Amino acid sequence: IMVIFFFGATVSNLLMLRFMPIKRPGRIFLMMQLSRVVIIGLLFIRPDWWLLALVMLAWGLNMGMTTTLARTIVQESAAPAFRARILSVYSLGLLGSAPIGALLLGTIVEAFGTLNALLPAMFVSVALFLYGTLGTGIWSYRSPQVD
């Protein structure tokens, strides 16, 4: 499962190298949030092995794109004089959130079961999409590297 997931993430990064810079990375980032709901929903129904492999590949593609696009938007949005500092805080936030997320997810899995722990992730992805489209300028963000 992990090999399939990371293969998808690697493929997505190779594809993005080919097509970068992307004109509207914020839109793709937000659409990845919605597509993640479908991916997690498919995992929730306990698919057969062949479909599970395809879903994990799709999840790897999704997460590879999401991670790269988030960094891209942060880098492009930061003023050049502060870019390194902003990226260091961004990276620190990612590193610091992993243990907190693992603790929270472990608690949810223990209390509700492995499959039921997928449900909050679906709601969080929808919430991120809605917040990103309605509460921020991410949807309309244009890469300064294009045109």
Coordinates of C-alpha atoms in Angstrom, one line a residue:
I1 CA 0.0 0.0 0.0
M2 CA 2.8 2.5 0.9
V3 CA 4.7 1.7 -2.2
I4 CA 1.6 2.4 -4.4
F5 CA 0.9 5.6 -2.5
F6 CA 4.4 6.9 -2.7
F7 CA 4.7 5.9 -6.4
G8 CA 1.6 8.1 -7.0
A9 CA 3.2 11.0 -5.1
T10 CA 6.4 10.6 -7.1
V11 CA 4.5 10.5 -10.4
S12 CA 2.5 13.6 -9.5
N13 CA 5.8 15.5 -8.7
L14 CA 7.3 14.4 -12.0
L15 CA 4.2 15.5 -13.9
M16 CA 4.2 18.8 -12.1
L17 CA 7.9 19.4 -13.0
R18 CA 6.8 19.0 -16.6
F19 CA 3.9 21.5 -16.4
M20 CA 5.2 24.0 -13.9
P21 CA 4.6 26.9 -13.5
I22 CA 0.9 26.5 -13.3
K23 CA -1.2 29.5 -14.0
R24 CA -3.7 29.1 -11.2
P25 CA -2.2 26.7 -8.6
G26 CA -4.7 27.7 -6.0
R27 CA -7.6 26.3 -8.0
I28 CA -5.9 23.0 -8.5
F29 CA -5.0 22.9 -4.8
L30 CA -8.6 23.4 -3.7
M31 CA -9.9 20.9 -6.3
M32 CA -7.6 18.4 -4.8
Q33 CA -9.3 18.9 -1.4
L34 CA -12.6 17.9 -3.0
S35 CA -11.2 15.0 -4.9
R36 CA -9.7 13.7 -1.6
V37 CA -13.3 13.4 -0.3
V38 CA -14.0 10.9 -3.1
I39 CA -10.8 9.1 -2.5
I40 CA -11.4 8.7 1.2
G41 CA -15.1 7.8 0.5
L42 CA -13.9 4.9 -1.7
L43 CA -11.5 3.7 1.1
F44 CA -14.4 3.9 3.5
I45 CA -16.4 1.3 1.5
R46 CA -13.6 -1.3 1.9
P47 CA -13.0 -1.9 -1.8
D48 CA -11.6 -5.0 -3.4
W49 CA -7.8 -5.2 -3.7
W50 CA -7.6 -3.9 -7.3
L51 CA -9.8 -0.9 -6.5
L52 CA -7.9 -0.3 -3.3
A53 CA -4.6 -0.2 -5.3
L54 CA -6.1 2.4 -7.7
V55 CA -7.5 4.5 -4.9
M56 CA -4.1 4.5 -3.1
L57 CA -2.4 5.5 -6.4
A58 CA -5.0 8.3 -6.7
W59 CA -4.4 9.4 -3.1
G60 CA -0.6 9.5 -3.7
L61 CA -1.2 11.6 -6.8
N62 CA -3.5 13.9 -4.8
M63 CA -1.2 14.3 -1.9
G64 CA 1.9 14.8 -4.1
M65 CA 0.1 17.6 -5.9
T66 CA -1.4 19.1 -2.8
T67 CA 2.0 19.3 -1.0
T68 CA 3.8 20.7 -3.9
L69 CA 1.1 23.3 -4.7
A70 CA 1.0 24.5 -1.1
R71 CA 4.7 25.1 -1.1
T72 CA 4.5 26.7 -4.5
I73 CA 1.8 29.2 -3.4
V74 CA 3.7 30.0 -0.2
Q75 CA 7.0 30.6 -2.1
E76 CA 5.4 32.7 -4.8
S77 CA 3.4 34.7 -2.3
A78 CA 6.2 35.5 0.0
A79 CA 8.2 38.7 -0.5
P80 CA 11.7 37.8 -1.7
A81 CA 13.3 39.4 1.3
F82 CA 11.4 37.2 3.7
R83 CA 10.9 34.1 1.6
A84 CA 13.5 31.9 3.5
R85 CA 12.0 32.9 6.9
I86 CA 8.4 32.3 5.8
L87 CA 9.4 28.9 4.3
S88 CA 11.2 27.9 7.5
V89 CA 8.1 28.7 9.6
Y90 CA 5.9 26.8 7.0
S91 CA 8.2 23.8 7.2
L92 CA 8.3 24.0 11.0
G93 CA 4.5 24.0 11.0
L94 CA 4.4 20.9 8.8
L95 CA 6.9 19.1 11.0
G96 CA 5.2 20.1 14.2
S97 CA 1.7 19.2 13.1
A98 CA 2.6 15.6 12.2
P99 CA 3.0 14.3 15.8
I100 CA -0.1 16.3 16.9
G101 CA -2.1 14.8 13.9
A102 CA -0.8 11.3 14.7
L103 CA -1.9 11.6 18.3
L104 CA -5.3 12.9 17.3
L105 CA -5.8 10.3 14.6
G106 CA -4.7 7.5 17.0
T107 CA -7.3 8.7 19.5
I108 CA -10.0 8.8 16.9
V109 CA -9.0 5.3 15.6
E110 CA -9.0 3.9 19.1
A111 CA -12.4 5.4 19.9
F112 CA -14.3 4.8 16.7
G113 CA -12.3 2.3 14.6
T114 CA -10.0 2.5 11.6
L115 CA -12.7 3.1 8.9
N116 CA -14.7 5.5 11.0
A117 CA -11.6 7.6 11.5
L118 CA -11.8 8.4 7.7
L119 CA -15.0 10.3 8.1
P120 CA -13.5 13.4 9.9
A121 CA -10.9 13.6 7.1
M122 CA -13.7 13.9 4.6
F123 CA -15.4 16.8 6.5
V124 CA -12.0 18.5 7.0
S125 CA -11.3 18.3 3.2
V126 CA -14.7 19.9 2.5
A127 CA -14.1 22.5 5.1
L128 CA -10.7 23.4 3.6
F129 CA -12.3 23.7 0.2
L130 CA -15.0 26.0 1.4
Y131 CA -12.7 28.1 3.5
G132 CA -10.2 28.3 0.6
T133 CA -12.8 29.4 -1.9
L134 CA -15.0 31.6 0.3
G135 CA -12.6 32.8 3.0
T136 CA -9.3 33.4 1.2
G137 CA -8.0 34.5 -2.1
I138 CA -6.5 31.1 -3.0
W139 CA -9.1 30.4 -5.7
S140 CA -8.3 33.6 -7.6
Y141 CA -4.5 33.4 -7.0
R142 CA -2.5 33.6 -10.2
S143 CA 1.1 32.5 -10.4
P144 CA 3.4 35.5 -11.0
Q145 CA 5.7 33.1 -13.0
V146 CA 3.1 32.7 -15.8
D147 CA 2.7 35.4 -18.4

